[in-house]
PDB file of C-alpha atoms in Angstrom:
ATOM      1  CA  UNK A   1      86.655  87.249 140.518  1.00 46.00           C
ATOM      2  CA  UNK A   2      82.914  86.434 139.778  1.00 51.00           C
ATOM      3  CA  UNK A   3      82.131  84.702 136.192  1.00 53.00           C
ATOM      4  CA  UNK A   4      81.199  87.550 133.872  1.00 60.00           C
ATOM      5  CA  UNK A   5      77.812  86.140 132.111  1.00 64.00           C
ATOM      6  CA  UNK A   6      78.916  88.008 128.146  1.00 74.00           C
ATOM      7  CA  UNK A   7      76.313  87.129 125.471  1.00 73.00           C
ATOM      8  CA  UNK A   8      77.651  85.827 122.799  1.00 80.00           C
ATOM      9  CA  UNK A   9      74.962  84.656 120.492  1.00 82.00           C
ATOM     10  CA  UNK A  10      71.338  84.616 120.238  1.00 83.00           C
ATOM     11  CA  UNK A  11      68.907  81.285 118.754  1.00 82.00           C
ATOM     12  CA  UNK A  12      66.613  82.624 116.343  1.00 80.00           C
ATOM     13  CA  UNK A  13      63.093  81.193 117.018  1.00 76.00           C
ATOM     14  CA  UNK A  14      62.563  81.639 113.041  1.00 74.00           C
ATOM     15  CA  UNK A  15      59.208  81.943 111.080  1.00 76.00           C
ATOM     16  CA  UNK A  16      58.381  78.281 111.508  1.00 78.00           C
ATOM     17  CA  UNK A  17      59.402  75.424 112.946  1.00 81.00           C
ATOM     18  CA  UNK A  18      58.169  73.182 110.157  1.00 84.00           C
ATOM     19  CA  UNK A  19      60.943  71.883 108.214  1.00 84.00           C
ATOM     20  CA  UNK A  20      58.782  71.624 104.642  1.00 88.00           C
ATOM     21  CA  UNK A  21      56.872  74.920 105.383  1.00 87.00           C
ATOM     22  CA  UNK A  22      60.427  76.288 105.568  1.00 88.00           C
ATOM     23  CA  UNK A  23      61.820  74.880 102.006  1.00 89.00           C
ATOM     24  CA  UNK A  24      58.683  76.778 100.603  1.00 90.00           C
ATOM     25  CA  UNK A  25      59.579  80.183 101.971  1.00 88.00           C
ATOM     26  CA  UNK A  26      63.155  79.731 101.237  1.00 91.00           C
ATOM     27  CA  UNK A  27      61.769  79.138  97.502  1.00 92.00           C
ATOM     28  CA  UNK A  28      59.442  81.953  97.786  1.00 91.00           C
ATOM     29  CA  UNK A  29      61.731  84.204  99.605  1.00 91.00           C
ATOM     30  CA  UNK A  30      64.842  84.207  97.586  1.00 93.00           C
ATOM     31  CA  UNK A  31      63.181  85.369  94.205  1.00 92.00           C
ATOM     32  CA  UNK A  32      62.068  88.028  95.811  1.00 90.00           C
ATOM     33  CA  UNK A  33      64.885  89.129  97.191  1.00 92.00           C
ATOM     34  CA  UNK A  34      66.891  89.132  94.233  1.00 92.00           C
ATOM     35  CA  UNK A  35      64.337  91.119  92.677  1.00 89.00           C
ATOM     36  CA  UNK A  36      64.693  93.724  94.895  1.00 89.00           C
ATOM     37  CA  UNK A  37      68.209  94.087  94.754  1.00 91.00           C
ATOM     38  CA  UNK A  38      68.560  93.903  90.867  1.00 90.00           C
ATOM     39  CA  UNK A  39      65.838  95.903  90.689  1.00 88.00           C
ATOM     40  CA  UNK A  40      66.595  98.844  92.950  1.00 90.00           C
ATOM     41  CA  UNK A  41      69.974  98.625  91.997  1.00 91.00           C
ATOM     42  CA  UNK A  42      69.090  99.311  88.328  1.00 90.00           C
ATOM     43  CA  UNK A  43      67.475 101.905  89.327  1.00 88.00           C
ATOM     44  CA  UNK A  44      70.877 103.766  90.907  1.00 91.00           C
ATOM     45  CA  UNK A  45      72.186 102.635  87.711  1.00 91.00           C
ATOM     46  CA  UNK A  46      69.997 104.304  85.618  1.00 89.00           C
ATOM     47  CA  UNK A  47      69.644 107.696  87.634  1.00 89.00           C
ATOM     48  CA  UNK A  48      73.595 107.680  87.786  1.00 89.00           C
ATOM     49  CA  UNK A  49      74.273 107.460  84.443  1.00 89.00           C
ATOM     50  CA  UNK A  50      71.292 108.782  82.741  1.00 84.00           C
ATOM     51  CA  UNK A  51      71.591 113.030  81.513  1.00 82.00           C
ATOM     52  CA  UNK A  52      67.888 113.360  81.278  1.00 81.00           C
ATOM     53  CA  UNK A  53      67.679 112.441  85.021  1.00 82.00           C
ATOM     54  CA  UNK A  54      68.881 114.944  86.467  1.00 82.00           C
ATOM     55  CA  UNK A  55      66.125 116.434  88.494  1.00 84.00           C
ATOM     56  CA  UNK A  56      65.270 116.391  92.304  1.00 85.00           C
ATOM     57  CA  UNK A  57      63.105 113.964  91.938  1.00 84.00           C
ATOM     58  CA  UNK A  58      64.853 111.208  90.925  1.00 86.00           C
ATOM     59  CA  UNK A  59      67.969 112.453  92.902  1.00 88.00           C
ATOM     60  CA  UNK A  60      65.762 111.447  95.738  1.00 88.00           C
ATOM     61  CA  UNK A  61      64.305 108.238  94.115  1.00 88.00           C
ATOM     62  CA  UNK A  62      67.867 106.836  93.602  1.00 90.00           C
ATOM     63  CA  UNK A  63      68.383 107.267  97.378  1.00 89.00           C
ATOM     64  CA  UNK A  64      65.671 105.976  97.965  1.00 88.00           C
ATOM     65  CA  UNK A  65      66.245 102.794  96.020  1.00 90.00           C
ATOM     66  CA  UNK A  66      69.929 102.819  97.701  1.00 91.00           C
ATOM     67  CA  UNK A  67      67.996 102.579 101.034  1.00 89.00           C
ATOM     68  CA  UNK A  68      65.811  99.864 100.104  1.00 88.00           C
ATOM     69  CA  UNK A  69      68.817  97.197  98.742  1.00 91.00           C
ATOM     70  CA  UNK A  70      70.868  97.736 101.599  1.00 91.00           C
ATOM     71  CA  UNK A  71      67.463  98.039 104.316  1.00 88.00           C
ATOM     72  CA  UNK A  72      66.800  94.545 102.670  1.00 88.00           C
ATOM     73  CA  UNK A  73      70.330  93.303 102.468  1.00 91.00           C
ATOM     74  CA  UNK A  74      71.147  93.600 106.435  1.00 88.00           C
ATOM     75  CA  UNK A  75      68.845  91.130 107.125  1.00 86.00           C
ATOM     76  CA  UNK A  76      67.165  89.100 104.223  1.00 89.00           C
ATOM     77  CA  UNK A  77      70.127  87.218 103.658  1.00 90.00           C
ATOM     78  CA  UNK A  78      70.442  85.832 106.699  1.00 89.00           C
ATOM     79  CA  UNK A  79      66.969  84.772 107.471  1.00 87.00           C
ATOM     80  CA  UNK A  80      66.815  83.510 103.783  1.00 90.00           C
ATOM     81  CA  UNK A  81      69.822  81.161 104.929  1.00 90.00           C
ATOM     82  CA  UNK A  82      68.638  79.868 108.068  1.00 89.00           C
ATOM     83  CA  UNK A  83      65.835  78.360 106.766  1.00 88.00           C
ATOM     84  CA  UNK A  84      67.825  75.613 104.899  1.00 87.00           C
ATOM     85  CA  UNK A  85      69.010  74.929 108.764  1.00 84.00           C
ATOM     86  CA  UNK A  86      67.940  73.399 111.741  1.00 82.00           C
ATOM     87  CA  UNK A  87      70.181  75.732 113.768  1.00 82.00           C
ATOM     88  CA  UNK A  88      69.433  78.937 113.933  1.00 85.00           C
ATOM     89  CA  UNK A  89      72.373  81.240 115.489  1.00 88.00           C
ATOM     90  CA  UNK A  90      73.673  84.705 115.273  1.00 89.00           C
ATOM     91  CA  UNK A  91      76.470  86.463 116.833  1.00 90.00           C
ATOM     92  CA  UNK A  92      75.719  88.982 119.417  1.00 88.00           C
ATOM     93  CA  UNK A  93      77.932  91.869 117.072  1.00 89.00           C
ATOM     94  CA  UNK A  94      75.793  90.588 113.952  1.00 89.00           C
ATOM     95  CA  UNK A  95      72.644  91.282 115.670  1.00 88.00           C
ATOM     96  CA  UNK A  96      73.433  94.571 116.697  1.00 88.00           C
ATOM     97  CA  UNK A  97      75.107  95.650 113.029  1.00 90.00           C
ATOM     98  CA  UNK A  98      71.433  94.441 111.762  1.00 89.00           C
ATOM     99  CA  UNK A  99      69.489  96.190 114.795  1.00 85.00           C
ATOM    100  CA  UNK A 100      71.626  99.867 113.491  1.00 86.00           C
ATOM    101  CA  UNK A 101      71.215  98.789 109.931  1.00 89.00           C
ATOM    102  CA  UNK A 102      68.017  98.290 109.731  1.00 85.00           C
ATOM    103  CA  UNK A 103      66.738 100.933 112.207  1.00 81.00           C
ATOM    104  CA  UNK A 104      68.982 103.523 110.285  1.00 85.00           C
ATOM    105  CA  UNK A 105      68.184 102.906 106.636  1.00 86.00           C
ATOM    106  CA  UNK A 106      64.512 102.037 107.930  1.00 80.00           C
ATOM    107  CA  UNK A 107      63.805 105.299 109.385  1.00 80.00           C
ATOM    108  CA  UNK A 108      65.883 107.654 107.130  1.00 84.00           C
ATOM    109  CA  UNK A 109      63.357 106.158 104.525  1.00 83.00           C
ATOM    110  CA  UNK A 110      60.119 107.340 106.574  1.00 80.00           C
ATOM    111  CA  UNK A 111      61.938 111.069 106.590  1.00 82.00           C
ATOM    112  CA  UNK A 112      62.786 110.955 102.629  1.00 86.00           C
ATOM    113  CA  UNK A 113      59.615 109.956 101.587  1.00 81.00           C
ATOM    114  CA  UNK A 114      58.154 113.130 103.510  1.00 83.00           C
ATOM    115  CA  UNK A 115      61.282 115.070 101.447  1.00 86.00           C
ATOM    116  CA  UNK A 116      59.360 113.524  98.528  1.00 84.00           C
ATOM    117  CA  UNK A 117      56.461 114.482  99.335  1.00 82.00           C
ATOM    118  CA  UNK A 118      57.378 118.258  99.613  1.00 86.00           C
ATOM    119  CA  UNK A 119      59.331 117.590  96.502  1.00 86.00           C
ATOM    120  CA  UNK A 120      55.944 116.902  93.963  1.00 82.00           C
ATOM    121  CA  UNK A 121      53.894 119.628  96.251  1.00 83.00           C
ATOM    122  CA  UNK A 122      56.733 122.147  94.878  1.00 85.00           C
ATOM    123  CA  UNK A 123      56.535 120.820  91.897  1.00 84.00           C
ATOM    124  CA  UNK A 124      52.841 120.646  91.137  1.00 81.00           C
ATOM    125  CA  UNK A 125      51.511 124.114  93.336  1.00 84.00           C
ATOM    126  CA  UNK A 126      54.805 126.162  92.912  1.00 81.00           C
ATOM    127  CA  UNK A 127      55.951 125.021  89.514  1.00 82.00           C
ATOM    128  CA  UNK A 128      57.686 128.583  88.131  1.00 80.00           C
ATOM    129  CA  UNK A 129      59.825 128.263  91.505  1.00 81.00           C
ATOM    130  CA  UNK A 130      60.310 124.621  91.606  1.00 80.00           C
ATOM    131  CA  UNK A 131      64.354 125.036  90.494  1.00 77.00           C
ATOM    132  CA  UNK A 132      64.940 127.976  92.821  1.00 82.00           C
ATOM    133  CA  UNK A 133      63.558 126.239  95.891  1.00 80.00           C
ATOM    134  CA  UNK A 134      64.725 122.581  95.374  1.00 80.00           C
ATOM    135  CA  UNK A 135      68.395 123.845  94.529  1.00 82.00           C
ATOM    136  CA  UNK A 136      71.304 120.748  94.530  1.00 79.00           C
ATOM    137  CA  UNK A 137      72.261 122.863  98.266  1.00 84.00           C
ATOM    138  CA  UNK A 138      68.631 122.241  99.515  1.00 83.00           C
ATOM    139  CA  UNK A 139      67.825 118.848  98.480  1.00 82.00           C
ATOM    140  CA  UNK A 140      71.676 117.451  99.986  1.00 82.00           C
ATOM    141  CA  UNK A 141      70.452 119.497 103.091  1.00 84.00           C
ATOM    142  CA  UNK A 142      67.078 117.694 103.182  1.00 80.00           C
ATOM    143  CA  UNK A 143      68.914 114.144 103.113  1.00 79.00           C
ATOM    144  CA  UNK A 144      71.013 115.071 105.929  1.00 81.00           C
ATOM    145  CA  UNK A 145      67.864 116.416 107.862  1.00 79.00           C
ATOM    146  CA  UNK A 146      66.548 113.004 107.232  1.00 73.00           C
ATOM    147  CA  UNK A 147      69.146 110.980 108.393  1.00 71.00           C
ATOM    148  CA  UNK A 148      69.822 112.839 111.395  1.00 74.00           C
ATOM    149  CA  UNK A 149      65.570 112.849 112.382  1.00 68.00           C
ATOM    150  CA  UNK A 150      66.211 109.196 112.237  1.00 64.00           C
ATOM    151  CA  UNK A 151      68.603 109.107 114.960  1.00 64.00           C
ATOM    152  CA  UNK A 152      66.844 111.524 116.887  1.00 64.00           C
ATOM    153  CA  UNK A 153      62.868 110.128 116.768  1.00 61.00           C
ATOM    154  CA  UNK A 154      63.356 106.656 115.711  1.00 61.00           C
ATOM    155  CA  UNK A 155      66.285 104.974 118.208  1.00 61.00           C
ATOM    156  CA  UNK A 156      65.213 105.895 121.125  1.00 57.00           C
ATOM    157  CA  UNK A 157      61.837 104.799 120.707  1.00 58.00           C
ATOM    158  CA  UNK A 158      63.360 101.703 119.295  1.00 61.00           C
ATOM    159  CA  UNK A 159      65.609 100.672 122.287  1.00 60.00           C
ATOM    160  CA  UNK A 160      62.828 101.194 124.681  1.00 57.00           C
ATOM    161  CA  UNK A 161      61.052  98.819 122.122  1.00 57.00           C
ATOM    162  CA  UNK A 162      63.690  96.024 121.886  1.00 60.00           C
ATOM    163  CA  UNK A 163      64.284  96.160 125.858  1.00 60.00           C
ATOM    164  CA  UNK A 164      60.246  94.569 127.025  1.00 55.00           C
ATOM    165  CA  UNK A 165      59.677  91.584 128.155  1.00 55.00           C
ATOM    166  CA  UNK A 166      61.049  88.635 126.284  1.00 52.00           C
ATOM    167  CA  UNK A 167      57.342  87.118 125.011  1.00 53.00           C
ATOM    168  CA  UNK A 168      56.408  85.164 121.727  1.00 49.00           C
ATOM    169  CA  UNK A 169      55.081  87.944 119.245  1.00 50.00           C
ATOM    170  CA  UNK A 170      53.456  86.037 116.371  1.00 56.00           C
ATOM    171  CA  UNK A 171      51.945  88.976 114.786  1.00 56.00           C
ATOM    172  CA  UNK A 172      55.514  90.788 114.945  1.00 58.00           C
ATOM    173  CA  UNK A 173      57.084  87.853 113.064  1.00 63.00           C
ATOM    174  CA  UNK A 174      54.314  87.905 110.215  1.00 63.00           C
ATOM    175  CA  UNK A 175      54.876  92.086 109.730  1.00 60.00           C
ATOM    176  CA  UNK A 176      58.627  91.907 110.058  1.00 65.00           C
ATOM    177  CA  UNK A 177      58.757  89.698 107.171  1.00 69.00           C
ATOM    178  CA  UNK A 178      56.840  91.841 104.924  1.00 66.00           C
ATOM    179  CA  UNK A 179      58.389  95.597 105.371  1.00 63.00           C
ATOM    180  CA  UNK A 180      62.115  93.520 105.599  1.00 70.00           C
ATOM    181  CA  UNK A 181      61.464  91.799 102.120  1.00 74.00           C
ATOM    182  CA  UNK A 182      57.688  92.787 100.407  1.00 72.00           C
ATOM    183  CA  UNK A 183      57.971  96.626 100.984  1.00 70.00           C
ATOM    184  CA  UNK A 184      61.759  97.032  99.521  1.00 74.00           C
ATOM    185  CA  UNK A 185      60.503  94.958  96.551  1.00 75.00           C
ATOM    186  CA  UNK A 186      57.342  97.172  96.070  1.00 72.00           C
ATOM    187  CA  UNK A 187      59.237 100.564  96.259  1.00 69.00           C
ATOM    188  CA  UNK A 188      60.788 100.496  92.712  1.00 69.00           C
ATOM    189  CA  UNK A 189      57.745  98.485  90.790  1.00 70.00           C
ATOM    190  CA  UNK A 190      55.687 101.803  92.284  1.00 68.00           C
ATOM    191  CA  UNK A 191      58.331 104.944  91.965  1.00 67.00           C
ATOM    192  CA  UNK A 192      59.787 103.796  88.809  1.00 68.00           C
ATOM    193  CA  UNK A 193      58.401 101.518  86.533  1.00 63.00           C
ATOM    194  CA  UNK A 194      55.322 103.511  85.652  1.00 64.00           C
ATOM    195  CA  UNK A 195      57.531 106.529  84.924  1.00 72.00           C
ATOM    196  CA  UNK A 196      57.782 107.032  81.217  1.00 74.00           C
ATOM    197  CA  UNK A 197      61.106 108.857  81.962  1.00 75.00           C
ATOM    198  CA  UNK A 198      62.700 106.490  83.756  1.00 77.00           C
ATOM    199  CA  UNK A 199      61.795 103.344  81.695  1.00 76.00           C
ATOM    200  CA  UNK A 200      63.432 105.625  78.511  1.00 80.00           C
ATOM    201  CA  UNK A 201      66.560 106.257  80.327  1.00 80.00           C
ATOM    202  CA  UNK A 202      66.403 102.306  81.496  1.00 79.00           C
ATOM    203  CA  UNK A 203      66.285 101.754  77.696  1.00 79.00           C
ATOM    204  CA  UNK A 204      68.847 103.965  77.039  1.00 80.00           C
ATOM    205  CA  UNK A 205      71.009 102.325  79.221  1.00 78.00           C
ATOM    206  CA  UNK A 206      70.180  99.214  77.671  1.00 78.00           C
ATOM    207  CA  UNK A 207      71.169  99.917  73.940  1.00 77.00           C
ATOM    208  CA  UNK A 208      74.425 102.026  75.028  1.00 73.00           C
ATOM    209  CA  UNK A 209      75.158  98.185  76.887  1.00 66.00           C
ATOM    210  CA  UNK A 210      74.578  96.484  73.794  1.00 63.00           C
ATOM    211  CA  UNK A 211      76.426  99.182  71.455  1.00 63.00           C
ATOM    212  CA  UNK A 212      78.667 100.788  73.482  1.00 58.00           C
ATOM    213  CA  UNK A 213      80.641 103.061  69.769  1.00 57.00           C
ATOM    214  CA  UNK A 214      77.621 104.641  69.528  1.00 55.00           C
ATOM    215  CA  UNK A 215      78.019 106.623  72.388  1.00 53.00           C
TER     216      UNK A 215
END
């Protein structure tokens, strides 16, 4: 029988090859990330619990932030880790979990912002029917619409992508890095945090924490 040539792990080139420049983004990187995490799941938190919440549009919001901390959790962790190491490995089974991951949660976020979208143009040019038309039914059908549009226009596309010529993409480093860990981070600061809503229930939330017989 011929040797059967199975890869088994891949050496990740990394950001930089500079051992100091890499203590700087591990530094700069790992705020961030925790930031992003706490702070989109706070924002589950507070939709979840929260009565005044209740609308479509932050039923969508807290999906969205759901999408963001686990986007940013397939593969932040690991990059955030390797830079405190001069080896730089990954399992063939661990890249492809981050490959579906990422491609999944990446995409289905592309298709619920557009659900979004429709969301506030109901909501601002068809106010009287805004309940009837973005009914509980409607806006779980919309989700699943989104996560199967992903499948359908974004991983094909993306395995054509992934299967050119193995090359040194700077460029593709330098954006990869910033919707993996900027964009996640930027979601909630822009949904949430100038929503006076949101920032009461947050409060809310807060004082039932610190008091908990009142409620």
């Amino acid at each position: 029988m011929e040797p059967r040539n199975n890869v088994t792990e891949f050496v990740l080139l990394g950001l930089t090859q500079n051992p100091e420049i890499q203590k700087i983004l591990f530094v700069l990187f790992l705020p961030i990330y925790i930031l992003t995490l706490g702070g989109n799941l706070l924002i589950v938190l507070t939709v979840v619990s929260s009565h005044s919440l209740r609308s479509p549009m932050y039923f969508f919001l807290a999906f969205l932030s759901l999408m963001d901390a686990v986007y940013s959790t397939a593969i932040s962790p690991k990059m955030i880790i390797d830079l405190l190491y001069e080896k730089k490995t990954i399992s063939f089974r661990a890249c492809m979990i981050q490959l579906f991951i990422a491609h999944l949660f990446g995409g289905a976020e592309v298709f619920l912002l557009m659900v979004m979208a429709y969301d506030r143009y109901v909501a601002i040019c068809k106010p009287l029917y805004y309940l009837i038309i973005m009914r509980r039914n409607t806006c779980v059908l919309l989700l699943v619409v989104a996560w199967v549009g992903v499948v359908v226009l974004f991983f094909v596309p993306c395995i054509f992508m992934y299967v050119r010529p193995v090359c040194t993409f700077s460029i593709d480093k330098t954006i990869t890095v910033f919707f993996t860990i900027v964009t996640p981070m930027l979601n909630p600061l822009i949904y949430t945090l100038r929503n006076k809503e949101m920032k009461n229930a947050m409060r809310q939330l807060w004082r039932r924490k610190d008091d908990p017989d009142k409620h």
